[in-house]
């Protein structure tokens, strides 16, 4: 297994992974999204290759605290292809994300995860990776 920076060649697989994450996405939509993400220096995307196939991804963004000195990294997307779960791929993606965050000088890494019952396995995964539940998040569509 290899964890590497995502490239535009990965767009079809990224679109498929977004579908598995619960967000129907065409290849063309993913192409536009990835172009915007890739051009923003606050974002970083890693993929996991297993037997030469992209089977997982993690999307990261950096930010600066208002309430603390320093910066943080937020995991904004994490998904492993359902056919490749329970093989340590998610763990490797998180470990590489944490390593990257440290290299950026971040003092913290966080993740938001939906509160739907189908997310309970993901919540347990984050707890097993050493993450603590810290808050309740809220969201509102503005368009």
Short mmCIF file of C-alpha atoms in Angstrom, two decimals:
data_model
loop_
_atom_site.label_atom_id
_atom_site.label_comp_id
_atom_site.label_asym_id
_atom_site.label_seq_id
_atom_site.Cartn_x
_atom_site.Cartn_y
_atom_site.Cartn_z
CA UNK A 1 0.00 0.00 0.00
CA UNK A 2 1.19 3.50 -0.83
CA UNK A 3 -0.08 6.82 0.53
CA UNK A 4 0.66 9.70 -1.84
CA UNK A 5 -0.52 13.16 -2.84
CA UNK A 6 -3.56 13.06 -5.10
CA UNK A 7 -3.24 14.16 -8.72
CA UNK A 8 -5.71 15.01 -11.45
CA UNK A 9 -5.28 11.44 -12.73
CA UNK A 10 -7.12 10.29 -9.58
CA UNK A 11 -10.30 12.26 -10.31
CA UNK A 12 -12.45 9.30 -11.49
CA UNK A 13 -11.57 7.32 -8.35
CA UNK A 14 -12.14 10.39 -6.15
CA UNK A 15 -15.61 10.81 -7.67
CA UNK A 16 -16.38 7.17 -6.91
CA UNK A 17 -15.13 7.55 -3.34
CA UNK A 18 -17.33 10.64 -2.83
CA UNK A 19 -20.29 8.48 -3.91
CA UNK A 20 -19.38 5.93 -1.24
CA UNK A 21 -19.13 8.75 1.29
CA UNK A 22 -22.76 9.55 0.48
CA UNK A 23 -22.28 12.48 -1.91
CA UNK A 24 -23.30 11.63 -5.50
CA UNK A 25 -20.56 13.11 -7.67
CA UNK A 26 -19.91 12.95 -11.40
CA UNK A 27 -16.37 12.84 -12.75
CA UNK A 28 -16.88 16.31 -14.21
CA UNK A 29 -18.06 17.68 -10.85
CA UNK A 30 -15.03 16.12 -9.16
CA UNK A 31 -12.76 17.60 -11.83
CA UNK A 32 -14.04 21.11 -11.00
CA UNK A 33 -13.89 20.51 -7.25
CA UNK A 34 -10.40 19.05 -7.40
CA UNK A 35 -9.16 21.94 -9.54
CA UNK A 36 -10.45 24.40 -6.93
CA UNK A 37 -9.04 22.36 -4.05
CA UNK A 38 -5.68 21.79 -5.68
CA UNK A 39 -5.25 25.52 -6.41
CA UNK A 40 -5.90 26.45 -2.76
CA UNK A 41 -2.69 26.25 -0.71
CA UNK A 42 -4.69 25.63 2.49
CA UNK A 43 -5.83 22.22 1.16
CA UNK A 44 -4.01 18.92 0.78
CA UNK A 45 -5.38 15.64 -0.60
CA UNK A 46 -3.84 12.21 -0.09
CA UNK A 47 -4.87 8.93 -1.67
CA UNK A 48 -4.20 5.34 -0.73
CA UNK A 49 -3.18 2.97 -3.50
CA UNK A 50 -3.62 -0.75 -2.90
CA UNK A 51 -2.45 -3.16 -5.59
CA UNK A 52 -2.15 -0.20 -8.00
CA UNK A 53 -5.73 0.99 -7.45
CA UNK A 54 -6.82 4.15 -5.59
CA UNK A 55 -8.99 2.80 -2.77
CA UNK A 56 -9.05 5.63 -0.23
CA UNK A 57 -8.60 9.33 0.24
CA UNK A 58 -8.25 11.94 2.94
CA UNK A 59 -8.83 15.65 2.39
CA UNK A 60 -7.17 18.13 4.73
CA UNK A 61 -7.28 21.87 5.24
CA UNK A 62 -5.18 24.12 7.40
CA UNK A 63 -6.41 27.00 9.49
CA UNK A 64 -5.33 29.46 12.14
CA UNK A 65 -6.90 29.51 15.59
CA UNK A 66 -8.72 32.55 16.90
CA UNK A 67 -8.70 31.22 20.45
CA UNK A 68 -5.13 29.82 20.60
CA UNK A 69 -1.70 30.58 19.24
CA UNK A 70 -0.84 28.41 16.28
CA UNK A 71 -2.53 26.55 13.48
CA UNK A 72 -4.57 23.39 13.05
CA UNK A 73 -5.43 20.88 10.37
CA UNK A 74 -8.96 19.64 9.83
CA UNK A 75 -9.85 16.37 8.15
CA UNK A 76 -12.65 17.42 5.81
CA UNK A 77 -13.10 14.10 4.01
CA UNK A 78 -11.99 10.53 4.68
CA UNK A 79 -13.22 7.46 2.88
CA UNK A 80 -11.98 3.96 2.06
CA UNK A 81 -13.60 1.94 -0.70
CA UNK A 82 -16.08 -0.47 0.89
CA UNK A 83 -14.31 -3.43 -0.76
CA UNK A 84 -11.03 -2.53 0.98
CA UNK A 85 -12.10 -1.65 4.51
CA UNK A 86 -10.60 -3.34 7.58
CA UNK A 87 -7.18 -3.59 5.91
CA UNK A 88 -5.55 -0.70 7.81
CA UNK A 89 -5.96 1.77 4.94
CA UNK A 90 -7.90 4.35 6.97
CA UNK A 91 -5.34 4.08 9.75
CA UNK A 92 -2.49 4.70 7.28
CA UNK A 93 -4.29 7.70 5.79
CA UNK A 94 -4.80 9.20 9.27
CA UNK A 95 -1.19 8.54 10.26
CA UNK A 96 0.10 10.26 7.11
CA UNK A 97 -2.33 13.15 7.64
CA UNK A 98 -1.05 13.61 11.19
CA UNK A 99 2.53 13.51 9.94
CA UNK A 100 1.75 16.11 7.27
CA UNK A 101 -0.01 18.29 9.87
CA UNK A 102 3.08 18.24 12.08
CA UNK A 103 5.27 19.21 9.14
CA UNK A 104 2.96 22.20 8.57
CA UNK A 105 3.54 23.27 12.18
CA UNK A 106 -0.03 22.49 13.28
CA UNK A 107 -0.61 21.93 16.98
CA UNK A 108 -3.91 20.09 16.56
CA UNK A 109 -5.82 17.96 14.08
CA UNK A 110 -9.58 17.65 14.15
CA UNK A 111 -12.44 16.09 12.27
CA UNK A 112 -16.17 16.65 12.00
CA UNK A 113 -18.30 13.58 11.47
CA UNK A 114 -22.04 13.43 10.90
CA UNK A 115 -24.35 12.34 13.71
CA UNK A 116 -26.29 9.80 11.66
CA UNK A 117 -26.41 6.24 12.99
CA UNK A 118 -24.51 4.97 9.93
CA UNK A 119 -21.58 7.14 11.10
CA UNK A 120 -21.19 5.28 14.44
CA UNK A 121 -18.55 2.95 13.00
CA UNK A 122 -16.58 5.99 11.80
CA UNK A 123 -16.91 7.59 15.24
CA UNK A 124 -15.48 4.46 16.86
CA UNK A 125 -12.65 4.45 14.31
CA UNK A 126 -11.66 8.01 15.31
CA UNK A 127 -11.82 7.11 19.00
CA UNK A 128 -9.60 4.07 18.32
CA UNK A 129 -7.17 6.42 16.56
CA UNK A 130 -6.91 8.54 19.73
CA UNK A 131 -9.39 11.30 18.87
CA UNK A 132 -11.69 12.67 21.59
CA UNK A 133 -15.18 13.99 21.09
CA UNK A 134 -14.85 17.69 21.89
CA UNK A 135 -17.97 19.46 20.72
CA UNK A 136 -21.24 19.36 18.92
CA UNK A 137 -21.20 20.97 15.50
CA UNK A 138 -23.92 22.76 13.63
CA UNK A 139 -24.35 23.59 9.95
CA UNK A 140 -26.74 25.68 7.87
CA UNK A 141 -27.12 25.85 4.11
CA UNK A 142 -26.96 29.47 3.00
CA UNK A 143 -27.81 29.02 -0.68
#
